[in-house]
Short mmCIF file of C-alpha atoms and ligand atoms in Angstrom, two decimals:
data_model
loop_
_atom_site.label_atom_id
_atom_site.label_comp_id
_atom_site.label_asym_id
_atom_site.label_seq_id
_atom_site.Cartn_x
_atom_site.Cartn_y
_atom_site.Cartn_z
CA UNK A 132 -2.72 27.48 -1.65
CA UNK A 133 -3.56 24.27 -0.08
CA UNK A 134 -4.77 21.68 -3.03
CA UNK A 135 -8.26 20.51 -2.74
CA UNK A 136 -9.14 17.17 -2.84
CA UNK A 137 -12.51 16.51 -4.35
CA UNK A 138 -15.25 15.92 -1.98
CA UNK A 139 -16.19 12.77 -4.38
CA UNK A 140 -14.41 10.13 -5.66
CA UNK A 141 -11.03 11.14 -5.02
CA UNK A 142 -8.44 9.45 -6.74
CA UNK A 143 -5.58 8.04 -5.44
CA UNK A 144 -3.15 5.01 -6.21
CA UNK A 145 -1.77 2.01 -3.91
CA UNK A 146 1.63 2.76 -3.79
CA UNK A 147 3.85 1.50 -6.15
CA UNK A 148 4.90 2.50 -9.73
CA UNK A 149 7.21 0.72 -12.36
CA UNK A 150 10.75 1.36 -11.15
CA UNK A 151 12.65 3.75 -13.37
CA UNK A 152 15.87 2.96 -14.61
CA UNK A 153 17.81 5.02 -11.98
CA UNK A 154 16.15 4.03 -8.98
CA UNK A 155 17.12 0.02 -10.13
CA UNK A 156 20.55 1.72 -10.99
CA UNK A 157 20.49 2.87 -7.25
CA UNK A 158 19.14 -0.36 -5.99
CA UNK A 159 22.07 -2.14 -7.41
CA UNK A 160 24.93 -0.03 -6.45
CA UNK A 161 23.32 -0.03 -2.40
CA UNK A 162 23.63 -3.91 -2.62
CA UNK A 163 26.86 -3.78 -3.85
CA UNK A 164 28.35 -1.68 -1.18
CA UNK A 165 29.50 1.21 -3.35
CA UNK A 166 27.36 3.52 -1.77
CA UNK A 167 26.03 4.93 1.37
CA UNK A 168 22.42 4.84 2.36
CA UNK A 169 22.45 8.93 2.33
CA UNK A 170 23.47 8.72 -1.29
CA UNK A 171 21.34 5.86 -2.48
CA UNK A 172 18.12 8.39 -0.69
CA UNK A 173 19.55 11.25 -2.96
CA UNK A 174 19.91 9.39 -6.04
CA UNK A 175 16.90 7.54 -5.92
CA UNK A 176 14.70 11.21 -6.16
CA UNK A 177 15.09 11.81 -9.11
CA UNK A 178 12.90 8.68 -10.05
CA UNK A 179 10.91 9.75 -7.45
CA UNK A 180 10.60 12.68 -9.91
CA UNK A 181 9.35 10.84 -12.77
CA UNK A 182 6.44 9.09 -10.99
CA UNK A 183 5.43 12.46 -9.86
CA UNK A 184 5.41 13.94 -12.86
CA UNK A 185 3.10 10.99 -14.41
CA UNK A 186 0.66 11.16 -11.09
CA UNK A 187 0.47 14.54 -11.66
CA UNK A 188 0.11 14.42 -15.48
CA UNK A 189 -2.49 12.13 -14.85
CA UNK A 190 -4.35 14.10 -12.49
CA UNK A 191 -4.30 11.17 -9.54
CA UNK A 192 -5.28 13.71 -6.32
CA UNK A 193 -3.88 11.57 -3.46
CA UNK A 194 -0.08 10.33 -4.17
CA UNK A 195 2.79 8.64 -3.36
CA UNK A 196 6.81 8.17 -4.15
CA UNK A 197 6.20 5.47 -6.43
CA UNK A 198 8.19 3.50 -3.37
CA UNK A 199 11.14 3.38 -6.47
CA UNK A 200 13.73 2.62 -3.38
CA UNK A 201 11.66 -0.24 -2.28
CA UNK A 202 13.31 -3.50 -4.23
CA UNK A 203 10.77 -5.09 -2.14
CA UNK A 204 8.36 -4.50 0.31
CA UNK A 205 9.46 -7.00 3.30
CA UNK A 206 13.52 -6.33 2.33
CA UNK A 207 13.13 -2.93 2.37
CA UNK A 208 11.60 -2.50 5.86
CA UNK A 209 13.83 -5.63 7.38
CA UNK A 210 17.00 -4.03 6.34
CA UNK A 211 16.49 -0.55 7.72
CA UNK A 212 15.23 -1.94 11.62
CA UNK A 213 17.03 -3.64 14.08
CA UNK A 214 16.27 -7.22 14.78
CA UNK A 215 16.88 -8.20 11.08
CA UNK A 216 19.23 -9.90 9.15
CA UNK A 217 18.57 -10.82 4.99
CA UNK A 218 19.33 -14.24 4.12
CA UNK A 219 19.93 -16.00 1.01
CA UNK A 220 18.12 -16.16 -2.11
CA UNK A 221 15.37 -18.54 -1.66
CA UNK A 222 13.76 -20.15 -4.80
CA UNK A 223 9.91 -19.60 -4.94
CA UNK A 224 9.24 -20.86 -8.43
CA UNK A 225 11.11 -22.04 -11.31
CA UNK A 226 12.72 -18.89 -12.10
CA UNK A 227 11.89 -16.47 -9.13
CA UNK A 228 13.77 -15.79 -5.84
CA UNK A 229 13.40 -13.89 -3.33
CA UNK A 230 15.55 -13.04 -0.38
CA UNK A 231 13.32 -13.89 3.06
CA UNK A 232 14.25 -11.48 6.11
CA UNK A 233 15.48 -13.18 8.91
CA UNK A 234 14.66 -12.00 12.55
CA UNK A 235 17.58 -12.72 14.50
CA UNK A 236 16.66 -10.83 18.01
CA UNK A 237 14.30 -8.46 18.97
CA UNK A 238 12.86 -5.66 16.49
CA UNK A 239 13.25 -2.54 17.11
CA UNK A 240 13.01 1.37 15.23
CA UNK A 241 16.55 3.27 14.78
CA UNK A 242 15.71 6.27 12.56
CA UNK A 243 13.30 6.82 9.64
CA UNK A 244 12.71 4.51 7.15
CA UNK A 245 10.20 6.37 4.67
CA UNK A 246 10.38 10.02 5.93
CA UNK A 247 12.99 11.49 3.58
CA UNK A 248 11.34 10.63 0.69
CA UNK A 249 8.12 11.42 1.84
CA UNK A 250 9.37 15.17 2.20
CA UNK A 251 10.90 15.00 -1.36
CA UNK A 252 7.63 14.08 -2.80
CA UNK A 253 5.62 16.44 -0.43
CA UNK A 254 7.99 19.28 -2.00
CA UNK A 255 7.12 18.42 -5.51
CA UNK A 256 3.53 17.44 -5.61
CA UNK A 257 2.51 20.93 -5.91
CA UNK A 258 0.25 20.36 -2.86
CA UNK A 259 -1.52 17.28 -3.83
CA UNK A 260 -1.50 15.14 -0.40
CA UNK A 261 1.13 12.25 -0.18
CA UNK A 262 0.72 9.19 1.37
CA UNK A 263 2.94 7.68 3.89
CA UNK A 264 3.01 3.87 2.72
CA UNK A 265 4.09 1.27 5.21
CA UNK A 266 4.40 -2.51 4.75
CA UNK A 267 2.23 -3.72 7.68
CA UNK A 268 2.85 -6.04 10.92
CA UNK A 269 1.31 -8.79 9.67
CA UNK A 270 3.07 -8.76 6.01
CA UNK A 271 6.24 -8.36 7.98
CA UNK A 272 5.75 -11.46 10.03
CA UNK A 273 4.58 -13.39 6.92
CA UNK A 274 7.24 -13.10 4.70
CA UNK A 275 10.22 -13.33 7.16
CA UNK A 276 11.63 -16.40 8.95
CA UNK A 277 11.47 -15.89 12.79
CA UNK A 278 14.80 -17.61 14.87
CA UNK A 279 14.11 -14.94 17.66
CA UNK A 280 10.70 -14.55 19.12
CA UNK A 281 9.45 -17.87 18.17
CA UNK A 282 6.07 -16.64 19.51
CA UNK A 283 3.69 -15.10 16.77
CA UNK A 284 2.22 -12.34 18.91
CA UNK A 285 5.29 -10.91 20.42
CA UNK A 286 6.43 -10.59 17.06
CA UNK A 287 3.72 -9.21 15.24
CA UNK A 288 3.12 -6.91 18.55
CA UNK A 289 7.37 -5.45 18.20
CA UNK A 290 6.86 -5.16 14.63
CA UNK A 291 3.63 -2.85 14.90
CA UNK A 292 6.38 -0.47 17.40
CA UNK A 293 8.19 -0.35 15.25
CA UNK A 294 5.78 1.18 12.54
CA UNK A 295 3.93 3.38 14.98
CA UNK A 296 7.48 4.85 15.30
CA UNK A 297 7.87 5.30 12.00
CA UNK A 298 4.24 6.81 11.72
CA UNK A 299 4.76 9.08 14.21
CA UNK A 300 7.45 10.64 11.98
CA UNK A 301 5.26 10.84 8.90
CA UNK A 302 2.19 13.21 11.27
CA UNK A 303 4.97 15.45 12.83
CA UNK A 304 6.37 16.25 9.28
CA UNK A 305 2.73 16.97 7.87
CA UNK A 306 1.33 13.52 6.69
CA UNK A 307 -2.27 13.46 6.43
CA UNK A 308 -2.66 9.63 5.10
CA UNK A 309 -1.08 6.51 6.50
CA UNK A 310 -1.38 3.31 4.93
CA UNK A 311 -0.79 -0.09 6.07
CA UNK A 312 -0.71 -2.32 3.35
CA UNK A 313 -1.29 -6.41 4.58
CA UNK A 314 -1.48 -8.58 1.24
CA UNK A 315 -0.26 -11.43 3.41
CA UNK A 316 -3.92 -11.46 5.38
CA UNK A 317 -5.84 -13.09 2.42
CA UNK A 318 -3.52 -15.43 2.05
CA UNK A 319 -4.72 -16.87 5.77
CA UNK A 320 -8.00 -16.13 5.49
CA UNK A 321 -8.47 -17.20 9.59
CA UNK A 322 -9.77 -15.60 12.03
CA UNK A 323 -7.36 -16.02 14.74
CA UNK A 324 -5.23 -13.96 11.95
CA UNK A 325 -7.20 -11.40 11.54
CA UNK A 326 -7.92 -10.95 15.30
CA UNK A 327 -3.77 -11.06 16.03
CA UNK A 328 -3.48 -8.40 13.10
CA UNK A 329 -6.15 -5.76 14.53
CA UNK A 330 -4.22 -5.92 18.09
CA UNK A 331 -1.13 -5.00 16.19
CA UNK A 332 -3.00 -2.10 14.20
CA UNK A 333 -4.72 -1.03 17.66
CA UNK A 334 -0.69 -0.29 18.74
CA UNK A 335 -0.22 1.45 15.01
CA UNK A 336 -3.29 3.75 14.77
CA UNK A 337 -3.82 4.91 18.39
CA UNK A 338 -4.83 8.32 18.69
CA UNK A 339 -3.79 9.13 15.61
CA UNK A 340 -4.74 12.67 13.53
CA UNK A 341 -4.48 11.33 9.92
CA UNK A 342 -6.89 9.27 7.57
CA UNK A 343 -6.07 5.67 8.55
CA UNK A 344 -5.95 2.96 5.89
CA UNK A 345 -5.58 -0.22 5.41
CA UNK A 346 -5.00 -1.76 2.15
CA UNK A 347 -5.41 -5.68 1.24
CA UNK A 348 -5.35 -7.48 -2.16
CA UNK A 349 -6.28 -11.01 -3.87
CA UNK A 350 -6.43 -14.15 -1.85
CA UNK A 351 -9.57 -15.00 -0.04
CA UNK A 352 -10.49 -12.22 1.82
CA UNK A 353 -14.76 -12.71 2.00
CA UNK A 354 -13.42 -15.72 4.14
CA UNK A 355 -12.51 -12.64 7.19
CA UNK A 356 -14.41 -9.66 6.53
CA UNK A 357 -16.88 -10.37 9.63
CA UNK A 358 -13.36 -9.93 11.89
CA UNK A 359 -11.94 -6.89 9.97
CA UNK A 360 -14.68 -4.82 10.09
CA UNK A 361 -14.15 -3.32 13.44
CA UNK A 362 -10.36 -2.80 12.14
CA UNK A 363 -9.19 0.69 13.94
CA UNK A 364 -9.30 1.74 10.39
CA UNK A 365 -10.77 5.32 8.67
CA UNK A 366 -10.98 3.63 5.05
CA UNK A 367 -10.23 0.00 3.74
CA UNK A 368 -8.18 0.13 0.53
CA UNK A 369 -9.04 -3.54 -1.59
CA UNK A 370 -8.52 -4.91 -4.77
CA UNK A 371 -11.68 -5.37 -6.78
CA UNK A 372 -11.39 -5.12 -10.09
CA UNK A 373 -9.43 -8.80 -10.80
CA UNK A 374 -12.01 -9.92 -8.97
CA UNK A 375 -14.71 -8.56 -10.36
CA UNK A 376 -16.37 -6.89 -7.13
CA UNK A 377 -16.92 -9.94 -5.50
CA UNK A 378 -16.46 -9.18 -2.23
CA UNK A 379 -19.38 -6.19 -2.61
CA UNK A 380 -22.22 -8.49 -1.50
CA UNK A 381 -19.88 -9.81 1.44
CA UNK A 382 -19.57 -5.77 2.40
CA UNK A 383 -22.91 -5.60 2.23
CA UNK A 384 -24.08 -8.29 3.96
CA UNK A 385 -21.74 -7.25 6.97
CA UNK A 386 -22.87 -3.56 7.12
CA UNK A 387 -19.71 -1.95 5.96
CA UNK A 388 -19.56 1.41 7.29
CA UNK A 389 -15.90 2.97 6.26
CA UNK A 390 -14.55 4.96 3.40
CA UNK A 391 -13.90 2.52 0.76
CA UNK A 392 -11.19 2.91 -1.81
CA UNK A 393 -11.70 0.04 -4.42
CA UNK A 394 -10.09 -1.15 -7.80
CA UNK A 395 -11.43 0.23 -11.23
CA UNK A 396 -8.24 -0.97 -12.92
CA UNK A 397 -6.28 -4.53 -12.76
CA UNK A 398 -2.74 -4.36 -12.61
CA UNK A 399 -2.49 -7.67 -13.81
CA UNK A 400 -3.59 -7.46 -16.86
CA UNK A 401 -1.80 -5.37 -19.62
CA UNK A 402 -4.77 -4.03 -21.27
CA UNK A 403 -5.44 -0.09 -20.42
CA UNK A 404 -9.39 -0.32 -19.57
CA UNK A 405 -11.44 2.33 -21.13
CA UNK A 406 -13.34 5.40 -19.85
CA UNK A 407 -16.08 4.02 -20.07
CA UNK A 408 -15.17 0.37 -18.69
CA UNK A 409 -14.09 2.49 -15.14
CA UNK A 410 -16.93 4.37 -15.04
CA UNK A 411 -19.25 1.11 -15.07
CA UNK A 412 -16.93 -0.22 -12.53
CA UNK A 413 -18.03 2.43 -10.30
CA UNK A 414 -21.59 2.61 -11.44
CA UNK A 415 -21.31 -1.11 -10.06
CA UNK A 416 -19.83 -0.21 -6.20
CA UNK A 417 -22.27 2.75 -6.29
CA UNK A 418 -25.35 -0.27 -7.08
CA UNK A 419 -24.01 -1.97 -4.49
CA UNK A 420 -25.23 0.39 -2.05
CA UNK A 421 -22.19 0.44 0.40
CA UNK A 422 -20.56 3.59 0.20
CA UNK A 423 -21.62 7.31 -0.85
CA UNK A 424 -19.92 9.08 -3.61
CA UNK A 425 -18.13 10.89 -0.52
CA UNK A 426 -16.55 7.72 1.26
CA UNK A 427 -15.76 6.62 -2.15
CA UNK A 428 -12.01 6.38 -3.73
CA UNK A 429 -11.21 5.64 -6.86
CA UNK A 430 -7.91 3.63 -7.63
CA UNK A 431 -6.06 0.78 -8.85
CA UNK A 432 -6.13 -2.65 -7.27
CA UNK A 433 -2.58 -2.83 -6.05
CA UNK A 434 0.38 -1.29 -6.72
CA UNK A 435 1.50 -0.59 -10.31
CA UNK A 436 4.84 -1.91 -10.19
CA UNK A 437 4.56 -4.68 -12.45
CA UNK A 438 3.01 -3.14 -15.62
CA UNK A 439 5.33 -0.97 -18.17
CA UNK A 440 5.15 2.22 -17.07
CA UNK A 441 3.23 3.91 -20.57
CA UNK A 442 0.39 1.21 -19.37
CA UNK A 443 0.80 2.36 -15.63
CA UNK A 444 0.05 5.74 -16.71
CA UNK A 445 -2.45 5.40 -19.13
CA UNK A 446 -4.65 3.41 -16.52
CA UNK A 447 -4.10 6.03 -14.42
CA UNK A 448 -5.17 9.04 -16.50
CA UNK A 449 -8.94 6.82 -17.97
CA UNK A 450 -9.47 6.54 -13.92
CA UNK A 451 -8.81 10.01 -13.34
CA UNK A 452 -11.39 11.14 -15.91
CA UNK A 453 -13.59 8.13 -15.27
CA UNK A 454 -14.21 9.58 -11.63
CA UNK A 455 -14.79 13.16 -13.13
CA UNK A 456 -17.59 11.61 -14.58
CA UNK A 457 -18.63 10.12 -12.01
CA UNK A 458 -18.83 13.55 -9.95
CA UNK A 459 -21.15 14.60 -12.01
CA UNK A 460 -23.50 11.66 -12.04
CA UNK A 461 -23.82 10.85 -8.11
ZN1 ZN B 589 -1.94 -4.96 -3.02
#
């Protein structure tokens, strides 16, 4: 029997989940050559299994693989398309580095880069809807260094083929939610950007039978909303919570009319909010006036990656009963 998702306030979750210790175990030994990529995608599930097991413990309704074989979101695309080749460490801060994709020549899809673990999941969510989570156009662009196209839109314009590709795999094998996430937009809050991005998500969403979503954290987003409106978009998926639902007026004032999936809990901060502190989090969307209980998802503000994981899933289950008291008030 097909699960049901609750008509109001479903609850769902970004994407990401703390890593567990064999998924960095697999991470490591890919890197180091001593495995194949078909054995790093079988090794890797049973961490997949673990998330699953605390979304479902939990009670989240809408899911995801915890994206344990994603080391990071930019690498993890760059290395599995053509086009792409991973430099050197670069040094962000004092004591962080990160590896910057380079593009080398021209972008392109070879086989799929999320699918198989998107099945695994599917298989073991005991029917609860997964989504299938891909690092957007724009992100991609962002966080890479471009020796190839040297033009911004052909880029960005490649690299959304390349996930409608991908996308198309996820609806033939069942997938009834895509997500694009784009945390690189609010770091240019411009509109030129934000125009460039929604011809790249015109290429990714086409015609497409699944709930369409686009998901965008932190930075300076009120700066763009008039140009992201219009975005070919079912729901927008944003961080709100950290902020403390200062966009909502900005929504408002711009006559918002999508599903909106906002952030009850901050996955910054180490502290597991209460009950109650979620449920006046979305007593204070629901005063906003934006969205009905129906168009309304409950959910962190970005992925969960960085917290412990006892924290990630304690935040998790005070949302999930947070919104079943919401259903009852709205
Ligand atoms: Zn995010």
């Amino acid at each position: 029997m097909a699960y049901s998702v609750p008509r109001k306030f479903p609850t769902t979750i970004v994407g990401s989940y703390p890593k567990m210790p064999q998924a960095l175990e697999a991470i490591k030994k890919r890197k180091s050559g001593e495995i194949s990529e078909e054995e790093f995608k079988e090794i890797v599930k049973p961490a997949i299994r673990e998330v699953v097991e605390d979304y479902l413990w939990a009670g989240v309704d809408i899911i995801s693989d915890g994206e344990q074989a994603r080391e990071d979101m930019v690498v993890y695309f760059a290395e599995r398309m053509r086009g792409y080749s991973i430099g050197d460490w670069v040094r962000v801060f004092d004591n962080e580095y990160f590896r910057k994709p380079i593009v080398i020549g021209r972008v392109e899809w070879i086989s799929p880069m999320t699918l198989d673990h998107w099945l695994y999941t599917t298989s073991i969510s005991q029917d609860r809807p997964v989504k299938g989570i891909l690092t957007g156009p724009y992100t991609m662009m962002e966080w890479s260094f471009d020796l190839y196209y040297r033009d911004r839109r052909e880029l960005i314009i490649d690299l959304a083929k390349v996930i409608r590709r991908e996308v198309e795999e996820l609806i033939k094998a069942g997938a009834q939610y895509i997500q694009v996430d784009e945390p690189a937009l609010s770091t240019r809050p411009w509109r030129e950007d934000a125009e460039l991005l929604k011809e790249a998500l015109d290429i990714i969403f086409k015609g497409l039978e699944a709930k369409r979503i686009i998901h965008i954290c932190f930075g300076r987003l009120e700066r763009i909303i008039p140009y992201i409106l219009d975005y070919p978009v079912d729901q927008f998926d944003l961080e709100m919570k950290n902020s403390n639902f200062r966009l909502l007026p900005y929504l408002k004032e711009y006559g918002f009319n999508k599903e909106l999936a906002f952030g009850v809990v901050d996955v910054h901060s180490f502290q597991v909010e209460s009950i109650r502190e979620i449920e006046e989090a979305i007593d204070t969307v629901m005063r906003a006036d934006i969205v009905n209980p129906e168009k309304a998802y409950v959910k962190p503000d970005c992925g969960l990656k960085r917290l412990p994981r006892d924290i990630a899933r304690a935040k998790l289950k005070n949302m999930v009963e947070a919104a079943r008291r919401a259903r009852e008030k709205y």
